[in-house]
Short mmCIF file of C-alpha atoms and ligand atoms in Angstrom, two decimals:
data_model
loop_
_atom_site.label_atom_id
_atom_site.label_comp_id
_atom_site.label_asym_id
_atom_site.label_seq_id
_atom_site.Cartn_x
_atom_site.Cartn_y
_atom_site.Cartn_z
CA MET A 1 -12.39 35.94 6.02
CA SER A 2 -8.65 36.08 5.59
CA VAL A 3 -7.55 39.63 4.67
CA GLU A 4 -3.96 38.52 4.53
CA LEU A 5 -4.79 35.87 1.93
CA ILE A 6 -6.78 38.36 -0.16
CA ALA A 7 -3.90 40.85 0.03
CA GLN A 8 -1.43 38.23 -1.15
CA LEU A 9 -3.68 37.19 -4.03
CA TYR A 10 -4.33 40.82 -4.91
CA ASP A 11 -0.58 41.54 -5.05
CA ARG A 12 -0.16 38.65 -7.44
CA GLU A 13 -2.87 40.09 -9.68
CA VAL A 14 -5.11 37.05 -9.35
CA PHE A 15 -8.22 39.28 -9.53
CA LYS A 16 -8.70 40.88 -12.91
CA LEU A 17 -11.38 43.47 -13.65
CA GLY A 18 -12.80 43.95 -17.14
CA GLU A 19 -15.27 42.22 -19.45
CA PHE A 20 -14.61 38.51 -19.49
CA VAL A 21 -16.48 35.68 -21.14
CA LEU A 22 -16.49 32.57 -18.98
CA LYS A 23 -16.41 29.02 -20.33
CA SER A 24 -20.22 28.94 -20.22
CA GLY A 25 -20.46 31.98 -22.50
CA GLN A 26 -21.60 34.05 -19.51
CA LYS A 27 -20.09 37.53 -19.22
CA SER A 28 -18.30 38.39 -16.02
CA PRO A 29 -16.94 41.73 -14.80
CA ILE A 30 -14.22 39.99 -12.76
CA TYR A 31 -11.96 37.07 -13.46
CA ILE A 32 -10.25 35.08 -10.74
CA ASP A 33 -7.85 32.33 -11.58
CA LEU A 34 -6.90 30.58 -8.37
CA ARG A 35 -4.81 28.09 -10.29
CA GLU A 36 -2.04 30.61 -9.89
CA LEU A 37 -2.06 29.51 -6.27
CA ILE A 38 -0.27 26.34 -7.20
CA THR A 39 2.92 28.14 -8.11
CA SER A 40 3.21 29.80 -4.72
CA ILE A 41 3.58 27.29 -1.91
CA LYS A 42 3.39 30.17 0.57
CA ILE A 43 -0.12 31.16 -0.57
CA LEU A 44 -1.14 27.55 -0.91
CA ARG A 45 -0.14 26.96 2.73
CA MET A 46 -1.95 30.09 3.79
CA ALA A 47 -5.13 28.92 2.00
CA ALA A 48 -4.84 25.46 3.54
CA GLN A 49 -4.31 26.93 7.04
CA SER A 50 -7.38 29.16 6.62
CA LEU A 51 -9.45 26.11 5.60
CA CYS A 52 -8.22 24.26 8.70
CA ASP A 53 -9.15 27.26 10.87
CA ILE A 54 -12.71 27.12 9.49
CA ILE A 55 -12.92 23.38 10.10
CA LYS A 56 -11.74 23.72 13.70
CA LYS A 57 -13.71 26.85 14.55
CA ASN A 58 -16.95 25.28 13.34
CA ASN A 59 -16.23 21.87 14.83
CA ILE A 60 -16.82 20.23 11.45
CA GLU A 61 -16.65 16.49 11.91
CA TYR A 62 -14.87 14.30 9.40
CA ASP A 63 -13.17 10.96 9.02
CA TYR A 64 -11.65 11.67 5.59
CA ILE A 65 -10.75 14.72 3.52
CA VAL A 66 -11.60 14.65 -0.20
CA GLY A 67 -10.40 17.25 -2.73
CA VAL A 68 -12.58 18.05 -5.76
CA PRO A 69 -10.47 17.14 -8.81
CA TYR A 70 -8.22 18.54 -10.03
CA ALA A 71 -7.46 22.09 -8.92
CA ALA A 72 -8.27 21.52 -5.23
CA LEU A 73 -6.06 18.45 -4.83
CA PRO A 74 -2.85 20.24 -3.72
CA ILE A 75 -4.79 22.29 -1.15
CA ALA A 76 -6.60 19.19 0.11
CA THR A 77 -3.23 17.46 0.50
CA LEU A 78 -1.90 20.32 2.63
CA VAL A 79 -5.09 20.35 4.71
CA CYS A 80 -4.62 16.64 5.42
CA ASP A 81 -1.04 17.30 6.41
CA ILE A 82 -1.94 20.09 8.85
CA LEU A 83 -4.84 18.14 10.41
CA ASP A 84 -3.03 14.81 10.21
CA ALA A 85 -6.18 13.48 8.53
CA PRO A 86 -6.59 10.65 6.03
CA MET A 87 -7.22 11.67 2.43
CA LEU A 88 -9.34 10.04 -0.27
CA LEU A 89 -8.98 10.80 -3.95
CA ARG A 90 -11.93 11.05 -6.30
CA ARG A 91 -11.09 10.00 -9.83
CA LYS A 92 -12.64 11.95 -12.67
CA GLU A 93 -12.64 8.89 -14.86
CA ALA A 94 -13.08 5.28 -13.79
CA LYS A 95 -10.04 3.18 -14.54
CA SER A 96 -10.59 1.15 -17.67
CA TYR A 97 -8.73 -1.78 -16.11
CA GLY A 98 -8.77 -3.55 -12.77
CA THR A 99 -11.20 -2.34 -10.14
CA LYS A 100 -12.88 0.51 -12.07
CA LYS A 101 -12.90 2.40 -8.75
CA LEU A 102 -13.97 6.05 -8.66
CA ILE A 103 -12.53 6.65 -5.20
CA GLU A 104 -8.94 5.86 -4.29
CA GLY A 105 -7.85 5.20 -0.73
CA LYS A 106 -9.12 3.00 2.07
CA PHE A 107 -12.45 3.92 3.57
CA GLU A 108 -15.40 2.51 5.46
CA ALA A 109 -19.00 3.15 4.47
CA GLY A 110 -20.92 5.14 7.07
CA LYS A 111 -17.95 7.42 7.88
CA ARG A 112 -17.84 11.15 7.17
CA ALA A 113 -16.10 12.69 4.18
CA LEU A 114 -15.34 16.42 4.22
CA ILE A 115 -14.89 18.02 0.81
CA VAL A 116 -12.23 20.62 0.03
CA GLU A 117 -12.70 22.88 -3.01
CA ASP A 118 -10.76 25.87 -4.37
CA VAL A 119 -13.46 27.96 -6.08
CA VAL A 120 -17.25 27.52 -5.91
CA THR A 121 -19.36 28.94 -8.73
CA SER A 122 -22.63 27.04 -9.25
CA GLY A 123 -21.76 24.23 -6.83
CA GLN A 124 -22.31 21.64 -9.56
CA SER A 125 -18.88 19.97 -9.57
CA ILE A 126 -19.02 19.70 -5.78
CA TYR A 127 -22.42 18.06 -6.03
CA GLU A 128 -21.08 15.56 -8.57
CA THR A 129 -18.32 14.63 -6.13
CA VAL A 130 -20.84 14.34 -3.27
CA GLU A 131 -23.07 12.05 -5.34
CA ILE A 132 -20.17 9.70 -6.00
CA LEU A 133 -19.10 9.65 -2.36
CA ARG A 134 -22.65 9.07 -1.15
CA LYS A 135 -23.06 6.22 -3.61
CA GLU A 136 -20.12 4.55 -1.89
CA GLY A 137 -21.90 4.89 1.45
CA LEU A 138 -19.90 7.84 2.77
CA VAL A 139 -21.70 10.55 4.73
CA CYS A 140 -21.16 13.88 3.08
CA THR A 141 -22.67 17.05 4.52
CA ASP A 142 -19.89 19.66 4.59
CA VAL A 143 -17.69 21.45 2.09
CA VAL A 144 -14.99 24.01 2.78
CA SER A 145 -13.72 26.17 -0.06
CA VAL A 146 -11.15 28.89 -0.52
CA LEU A 147 -13.41 31.18 -2.56
CA ASP A 148 -17.16 31.46 -3.04
CA ARG A 149 -17.93 33.47 -6.19
CA GLN A 150 -21.46 34.06 -4.83
CA GLN A 151 -23.19 32.73 -7.92
CA GLY A 152 -25.76 30.57 -6.20
CA GLY A 153 -23.47 27.74 -5.05
CA VAL A 154 -24.50 27.95 -1.38
CA ASN A 155 -28.20 27.52 -2.19
CA VAL A 156 -27.72 24.79 -4.79
CA LEU A 157 -25.69 22.78 -2.28
CA LYS A 158 -28.12 23.46 0.56
CA LYS A 159 -30.88 21.88 -1.55
CA HIS A 160 -28.82 18.69 -1.57
CA GLY A 161 -28.15 18.78 2.16
CA ILE A 162 -24.63 20.17 1.89
CA ASN A 163 -23.30 23.02 4.01
CA LEU A 164 -20.68 25.24 2.35
CA MET A 165 -18.21 27.44 4.21
CA SER A 166 -15.62 29.57 2.45
CA VAL A 167 -12.45 31.36 3.48
CA ILE A 168 -13.23 34.33 1.24
CA THR A 169 -16.25 35.44 -0.77
CA MET A 170 -16.54 37.68 -3.79
CA SER A 171 -17.84 40.42 -1.47
CA ASP A 172 -14.68 40.15 0.66
CA ILE A 173 -12.51 40.59 -2.43
CA LEU A 174 -14.51 43.58 -3.62
CA ASP A 175 -14.41 45.13 -0.12
CA TYR A 176 -10.66 44.77 -0.20
CA MET A 177 -10.57 46.44 -3.61
CA ILE A 178 -12.63 49.31 -2.19
CA SER A 179 -10.18 49.62 0.74
CA VAL A 180 -7.24 50.03 -1.65
CA ASP A 181 -9.22 52.45 -3.85
CA LYS A 182 -9.35 50.08 -6.80
CA ILE A 183 -13.17 50.24 -7.11
CA THR A 184 -16.04 52.24 -5.61
CA ALA A 185 -18.79 50.86 -3.37
CA GLN A 186 -21.23 51.51 -6.23
CA ARG A 187 -19.13 49.33 -8.57
CA LYS A 188 -19.13 46.56 -5.97
CA THR A 189 -22.94 46.52 -5.92
CA GLU A 190 -23.05 46.42 -9.72
CA ILE A 191 -20.60 43.52 -9.89
CA ILE A 192 -22.44 41.49 -7.23
CA ASP A 193 -25.75 42.09 -9.03
CA GLN A 194 -24.28 41.07 -12.38
CA LEU A 195 -22.86 37.85 -10.95
CA ALA A 196 -26.11 36.92 -9.25
CA ALA A 197 -28.26 37.62 -12.34
CA PRO A 198 -29.51 34.63 -14.35
CA PHE A 199 -27.44 34.01 -17.46
CA ILE A 200 -29.02 35.12 -20.74
CA PRO A 201 -27.03 34.31 -23.89
CA VAL A 202 -25.57 37.49 -25.31
CA GLY A 203 -25.70 38.72 -28.89
CA ALA A 204 -29.24 37.57 -29.65
CA GLU A 205 -29.83 37.93 -33.35
CA ASN A 206 -33.30 39.44 -32.95
CA GLY A 207 -32.06 42.92 -32.15
CA GLY A 208 -30.65 42.13 -28.74
CA VAL A 209 -34.00 40.88 -27.36
CA PRO A 210 -33.25 37.63 -25.53
CA ALA A 211 -34.54 34.68 -27.53
CA ASP A 212 -37.24 32.42 -26.05
CA TRP A 213 -35.54 29.08 -25.57
CA LYS A 214 -38.38 27.26 -23.81
CA LEU A 215 -39.23 24.09 -25.70
CA GLN A 216 -42.97 24.76 -25.47
CA SER A 217 -42.63 28.02 -27.46
CA ARG A 218 -40.12 26.52 -29.89
CA CYS A 219 -42.40 23.53 -30.53
CA GLU A 220 -45.35 25.81 -31.28
CA THR A 221 -43.43 27.89 -33.80
CA THR A 222 -41.17 25.38 -35.56
CA GLU A 223 -41.60 24.75 -39.26
CA ASN A 224 -39.25 21.80 -39.31
CA ALA A 225 -40.96 18.37 -39.29
CA LEU A 226 -38.16 16.64 -37.39
CA ASN A 227 -38.01 19.29 -34.68
CA ARG A 228 -41.77 19.30 -34.21
CA ARG A 229 -41.79 15.53 -33.72
CA ILE A 230 -38.84 15.57 -31.30
CA MET A 231 -40.11 18.47 -29.23
CA GLU A 232 -43.58 16.95 -28.98
CA ILE A 233 -42.00 13.76 -27.65
CA ILE A 234 -39.76 15.63 -25.19
CA LEU A 235 -42.69 17.59 -23.81
CA LYS A 236 -45.04 14.63 -23.66
CA LYS A 237 -42.66 11.98 -22.30
CA GLU A 238 -40.55 14.43 -20.32
CA THR A 239 -37.27 13.16 -21.64
CA ASN A 240 -34.52 14.83 -23.66
CA LEU A 241 -32.39 11.69 -23.58
CA CYS A 242 -31.21 10.08 -26.81
CA LEU A 243 -29.73 6.65 -26.25
CA ALA A 244 -26.72 5.64 -28.36
CA ALA A 245 -27.29 1.89 -28.77
CA ASP A 246 -23.88 0.99 -30.14
CA TYR A 247 -24.35 -2.77 -30.25
CA THR A 248 -23.26 -5.13 -32.97
CA SER A 249 -26.21 -7.51 -32.80
CA THR A 250 -29.89 -6.87 -33.47
CA GLU A 251 -30.81 -8.93 -30.40
CA GLN A 252 -28.92 -6.51 -28.12
CA ILE A 253 -30.44 -3.47 -29.83
CA LEU A 254 -33.99 -4.78 -29.48
CA LYS A 255 -33.39 -5.70 -25.86
CA ILE A 256 -32.18 -2.21 -24.92
CA ALA A 257 -34.83 -0.54 -27.12
CA GLU A 258 -37.52 -2.34 -25.16
CA LEU A 259 -36.02 -1.30 -21.82
CA ALA A 260 -35.28 2.24 -22.97
CA GLY A 261 -38.55 2.88 -24.83
CA PRO A 262 -40.37 4.77 -22.06
CA HIS A 263 -37.31 6.84 -21.11
CA ILE A 264 -35.95 8.23 -24.40
CA CYS A 265 -36.91 10.63 -27.15
CA ALA A 266 -34.61 9.01 -29.73
CA LEU A 267 -32.67 5.80 -30.25
CA LYS A 268 -29.42 6.38 -32.11
CA LEU A 269 -27.84 3.61 -34.13
CA HIS A 270 -24.71 2.94 -36.14
CA ALA A 271 -26.31 0.51 -38.59
CA ASP A 272 -22.96 -0.26 -40.21
CA ILE A 273 -21.64 -1.96 -37.05
CA VAL A 274 -24.55 -4.42 -36.87
CA LYS A 275 -23.61 -7.89 -38.10
CA ASP A 276 -27.07 -9.42 -38.57
CA TRP A 277 -29.17 -6.57 -39.98
CA SER A 278 -32.48 -7.80 -41.41
CA SER A 279 -35.87 -6.57 -42.55
CA GLY A 280 -37.47 -8.45 -39.63
CA PHE A 281 -35.31 -6.44 -37.22
CA VAL A 282 -36.32 -3.19 -38.89
CA LYS A 283 -39.98 -4.16 -38.54
CA THR A 284 -39.70 -5.01 -34.83
CA LEU A 285 -37.66 -1.88 -34.05
CA THR A 286 -40.10 0.34 -35.93
CA ALA A 287 -43.01 -1.18 -33.99
CA LEU A 288 -41.17 -0.54 -30.71
CA ALA A 289 -40.50 3.06 -31.75
CA GLU A 290 -44.15 3.58 -32.57
CA SER A 291 -45.55 1.99 -29.43
CA ASN A 292 -43.06 3.79 -27.18
CA ASP A 293 -43.04 7.04 -29.10
CA PHE A 294 -39.37 7.56 -29.92
CA VAL A 295 -37.51 8.47 -33.08
CA ILE A 296 -35.00 6.21 -34.83
CA PHE A 297 -31.80 8.06 -35.54
CA GLU A 298 -29.04 6.73 -37.82
CA ASP A 299 -25.74 8.43 -37.01
CA ARG A 300 -24.34 7.80 -40.49
CA LYS A 301 -22.38 11.06 -40.83
CA PHE A 302 -22.78 11.42 -44.58
CA ALA A 303 -20.01 13.41 -46.27
CA ASP A 304 -19.97 13.14 -50.04
CA THR A 305 -21.38 14.61 -53.22
CA GLY A 306 -25.13 15.17 -53.23
CA LYS A 307 -25.70 12.32 -55.67
CA THR A 308 -23.66 9.82 -53.68
CA MET A 309 -25.38 10.81 -50.42
CA GLU A 310 -28.74 10.36 -52.15
CA LEU A 311 -27.76 6.80 -53.07
CA GLN A 312 -26.22 6.09 -49.67
CA ILE A 313 -29.33 7.17 -47.81
CA SER A 314 -31.86 5.27 -49.90
CA GLN A 315 -30.12 2.30 -51.50
CA GLY A 316 -27.92 -0.65 -50.54
CA THR A 317 -28.73 -3.34 -48.01
CA LEU A 318 -29.47 -0.79 -45.30
CA ALA A 319 -31.89 1.49 -47.24
CA ILE A 320 -31.60 4.00 -44.39
CA SER A 321 -34.41 6.34 -45.45
CA SER A 322 -36.90 3.46 -45.25
CA TRP A 323 -36.57 3.27 -41.44
CA ALA A 324 -34.59 6.23 -40.00
CA GLN A 325 -36.40 9.47 -39.16
CA MET A 326 -33.15 11.34 -38.81
CA VAL A 327 -29.52 11.11 -39.88
CA THR A 328 -26.31 13.05 -39.35
CA VAL A 329 -24.53 14.84 -42.17
CA HIS A 330 -21.11 16.47 -42.20
CA SER A 331 -21.02 20.06 -43.40
CA THR A 332 -17.76 19.55 -45.32
CA PRO A 333 -19.39 18.94 -48.75
CA GLY A 334 -21.21 22.30 -48.57
CA SER A 335 -24.77 23.52 -48.96
CA ALA A 336 -25.56 22.32 -52.50
CA SER A 337 -24.75 18.70 -51.65
CA ILE A 338 -27.38 18.33 -48.94
CA LYS A 339 -30.20 19.60 -51.13
CA PRO A 340 -30.87 16.12 -52.62
CA LEU A 341 -31.76 14.89 -49.11
CA LYS A 342 -34.84 17.13 -49.15
CA GLN A 343 -36.66 14.85 -51.60
CA PHE A 344 -36.82 12.12 -48.93
CA VAL A 345 -38.79 14.19 -46.43
CA GLY A 346 -42.46 13.26 -46.70
CA LYS A 347 -41.85 10.98 -49.70
CA ASP A 348 -43.69 7.62 -50.03
CA GLY A 349 -41.49 4.79 -48.82
CA SER A 350 -39.27 7.14 -46.84
CA ARG A 351 -39.54 7.76 -43.10
CA LEU A 352 -36.96 10.54 -43.04
CA LEU A 353 -38.02 13.76 -41.30
CA GLY A 354 -34.75 15.63 -41.38
CA CYS A 355 -31.07 15.70 -40.51
CA LEU A 356 -28.55 17.22 -38.14
CA LEU A 357 -25.34 18.86 -39.28
CA ILE A 358 -22.17 18.02 -37.41
CA ALA A 359 -20.90 21.35 -36.16
CA GLU A 360 -18.54 20.06 -33.52
CA LEU A 361 -17.30 16.64 -32.46
CA SER A 362 -16.79 15.56 -28.88
CA THR A 363 -13.40 14.05 -29.51
CA GLU A 364 -10.03 15.17 -28.22
CA GLY A 365 -8.13 17.18 -30.82
CA THR A 366 -11.13 17.54 -33.15
CA LEU A 367 -10.56 19.89 -36.05
CA THR A 368 -14.13 21.17 -35.71
CA LYS A 369 -13.06 23.65 -32.99
CA ASP A 370 -12.31 26.13 -35.77
CA GLU A 371 -14.73 29.06 -35.48
CA ASN A 372 -14.99 29.58 -39.25
CA TYR A 373 -15.88 25.92 -39.69
CA LYS A 374 -18.67 26.26 -37.15
CA LYS A 375 -19.92 29.51 -38.68
CA GLY A 376 -19.99 27.91 -42.13
CA THR A 377 -21.93 24.96 -40.73
CA VAL A 378 -24.51 27.28 -39.11
CA LYS A 379 -24.90 29.21 -42.38
CA MET A 380 -25.48 25.94 -44.24
CA ALA A 381 -28.19 24.95 -41.75
CA GLN A 382 -29.85 28.37 -42.04
CA ASP A 383 -29.94 28.01 -45.81
CA ASN A 384 -31.61 24.59 -45.56
CA LYS A 385 -33.96 24.90 -42.60
CA ASP A 386 -36.60 22.66 -44.17
CA VAL A 387 -34.37 19.59 -43.92
CA VAL A 388 -31.82 20.59 -41.25
CA GLY A 389 -33.31 20.37 -37.75
CA GLY A 390 -30.19 21.41 -35.92
CA PHE A 391 -26.72 20.38 -34.93
CA ILE A 392 -24.52 17.89 -33.22
CA CYS A 393 -22.35 20.17 -31.13
CA GLN A 394 -20.60 20.54 -27.83
CA LYS A 395 -21.77 24.10 -27.09
CA ARG A 396 -24.90 25.68 -28.60
CA VAL A 397 -23.39 26.89 -31.87
CA ALA A 398 -25.99 29.42 -32.97
CA ASN A 399 -28.17 31.93 -31.21
CA ASP A 400 -31.18 30.57 -33.05
CA PRO A 401 -33.96 28.78 -31.13
CA SER A 402 -35.47 27.35 -34.31
CA PHE A 403 -32.71 24.73 -34.29
CA LEU A 404 -32.24 21.91 -31.80
CA TYR A 405 -28.79 21.31 -30.33
CA TRP A 406 -27.91 17.66 -29.74
CA THR A 407 -24.82 16.80 -27.78
CA PRO A 408 -22.84 13.59 -27.36
CA GLY A 409 -19.96 13.27 -24.90
CA VAL A 410 -22.06 12.94 -21.74
CA ASN A 411 -21.25 10.71 -18.79
CA LEU A 412 -21.81 11.37 -15.10
CA ASP A 413 -19.16 8.96 -13.84
CA ALA A 414 -16.20 9.27 -16.19
CA SER A 415 -14.51 11.91 -18.33
CA THR A 416 -12.76 9.89 -21.01
CA ASP A 417 -12.72 6.41 -22.51
CA GLY A 418 -9.00 6.57 -23.26
CA SER A 419 -9.72 6.50 -27.02
CA GLY A 420 -10.35 10.17 -27.67
CA GLN A 421 -13.92 10.44 -26.42
CA GLN A 422 -14.44 13.31 -23.98
CA TRP A 423 -17.34 13.18 -21.57
CA ARG A 424 -18.80 15.86 -19.31
CA SER A 425 -21.76 16.08 -16.98
CA VAL A 426 -25.41 16.60 -17.94
CA HIS A 427 -25.34 19.96 -16.14
CA GLN A 428 -22.36 21.13 -18.17
CA ALA A 429 -23.87 19.93 -21.43
CA ILE A 430 -27.24 21.60 -20.90
CA VAL A 431 -27.02 24.41 -18.33
CA GLU A 432 -23.51 25.63 -19.12
CA GLU A 433 -23.19 24.71 -22.78
CA LYS A 434 -26.87 25.27 -23.61
CA ASN A 435 -27.65 22.14 -25.59
CA ASP A 436 -31.16 20.66 -25.79
CA VAL A 437 -30.78 16.89 -26.17
CA ILE A 438 -28.17 14.68 -24.51
CA ILE A 439 -26.82 11.66 -26.37
CA VAL A 440 -25.64 9.00 -23.92
CA GLY A 441 -24.17 5.62 -24.85
CA ARG A 442 -21.88 3.50 -22.73
CA ALA A 443 -22.80 5.18 -19.43
CA ILE A 444 -26.10 3.34 -19.92
CA THR A 445 -25.37 0.39 -22.20
CA GLU A 446 -22.32 -0.84 -20.29
CA HIS A 447 -23.88 -0.43 -16.86
CA ALA A 448 -24.97 -3.49 -14.89
CA ASP A 449 -28.40 -1.87 -14.38
CA PRO A 450 -29.20 0.08 -17.58
CA VAL A 451 -32.75 0.94 -16.48
CA SER A 452 -31.51 2.77 -13.37
CA GLN A 453 -29.14 4.74 -15.61
CA LEU A 454 -31.85 5.53 -18.16
CA LYS A 455 -33.95 7.01 -15.38
CA ARG A 456 -30.96 8.84 -13.92
CA TYR A 457 -30.02 10.51 -17.23
CA LYS A 458 -33.62 11.23 -18.14
CA GLU A 459 -34.20 12.98 -14.82
CA ALA A 460 -30.89 14.82 -14.89
CA GLY A 461 -31.54 15.94 -18.48
CA MET A 462 -34.97 17.40 -17.78
CA GLU A 463 -33.85 18.95 -14.49
CA ALA A 464 -30.98 20.68 -16.32
CA LEU A 465 -33.30 21.90 -19.08
CA ALA A 466 -35.65 23.41 -16.48
CA ALA A 467 -32.73 25.04 -14.67
CA ARG A 468 -31.43 26.45 -17.96
CA ASP A 469 -34.73 27.97 -19.06
CA HIS A 470 -36.25 29.04 -15.72
P1 5BU B 501 -20.79 7.22 -25.64
O1 5BU B 501 -20.76 5.76 -25.31
O2 5BU B 501 -21.70 8.02 -24.66
O3 5BU B 501 -19.43 7.82 -25.77
O4 5BU B 501 -21.51 7.29 -27.08
C1 5BU B 501 -21.61 8.46 -27.81
C2 5BU B 501 -22.23 8.21 -29.16
O5 5BU B 501 -22.31 9.44 -29.87
C3 5BU B 501 -21.47 7.26 -30.05
O6 5BU B 501 -22.42 6.54 -30.80
C4 5BU B 501 -20.66 8.15 -30.96
O7 5BU B 501 -20.46 7.57 -32.23
C5 5BU B 501 -21.55 9.37 -31.08
N1 5BU B 501 -20.81 10.62 -31.27
C6 5BU B 501 -19.91 11.09 -30.35
O8 5BU B 501 -19.68 10.47 -29.32
N2 5BU B 501 -19.26 12.26 -30.57
C7 5BU B 501 -19.47 13.01 -31.68
O9 5BU B 501 -18.89 14.10 -31.81
C8 5BU B 501 -20.41 12.51 -32.62
C9 5BU B 501 -21.06 11.33 -32.39
BR1 5BU B 501 -20.72 13.48 -34.14
#
């Protein structure tokens, strides 16, 4: 522990006490923003020196130092300078041109990479970095960090064979606060307990009693035909992965549908980008969906008057309701306009089971961040529960387990496509942002080995769901 470092951070008011809501929605009694470190080179040096002391004292072996992007990069640079060690840089997004490398710098497989992090919470972003380094053949068993928030990171990392050592822990900070009479010992215990407690979404609508989010219970109680079908598939096939098959030819779609069949709960299409749509294709795809037990999802994003949407969903060359079990609808037209869609559920000649409302897009600069917009969308879904199964969203938008929360913008190896799409990890999408189904496209379809990726996302999705609801 470095008391001097804590004292310096304390003097700069880096530790704030109060009631804070973290990015995940979790409440925290203390907020620590180590990014303020960057503006003080003195503290940054002190933090780097303390990390080097840990490395030396524990004889941690390494051939390269790797900072977890982005906040830890300046500290990692200073550590390399002090130790005269070579640095590697992990990219958050693969370059869209040239080598598509995820690690910059020269390295040899089989050598040891030591990870440097600023703050550890759940350990997830460290693990993502480790996975990438290991995939490149680097040996990765140790992480040093400036601060451990004591929220389970050590154990999560241990499970993956990673040893974490930190300069300061949350307990150290609270002990320091006790020593300067800022808090009592009793308060310290309360704070540590609160941080270690499993996260339960606050503000449950059923009188403050935490809602039951387990899919098994939600499947048993749902009155929505689409949600029953999807949850039955998720539970039976053990997959909450929806594949976005954004291909322009029916041959490509059928090829991926055949490969993906056993691994997905839904296959999402953009029918209007397909150049050779035909009734024969619809027949083959429907047969594949039936034999492999997945739902066909047309991401049409309807947004018009009720009458026009009615025509768009059932008529024209695509006749969407004759093959799609679910579609997306924008909430912009308002509640009355989606009522005409109800007539297609359970109607002869229609395969539609329900729809999702778009509460929030994954794109950079989206206008759907507006809280009133989201609230209005939730209200519209609540008023039309028979046809609306849930939402497309980035974070779970309602504290209502009768809806399902589907989320696009998921990719384990990149964070943006350079055209506005924003990707985050499966863990973030499900454990932190509380969604139920992950929608993954190019991370699978553009990979040289799509089947390995289907399995990877399927496993990661179900693992995250179990971690969220344990
Ligand atoms: P990607 O290749 O994983 O980026 O594909 C994501 C898919 O989800 C793609 O078909 C998009 O049209 C779709 N999508 C999205 O990415 N973001 C959104 O907010 C909505 C849909 Br709504």
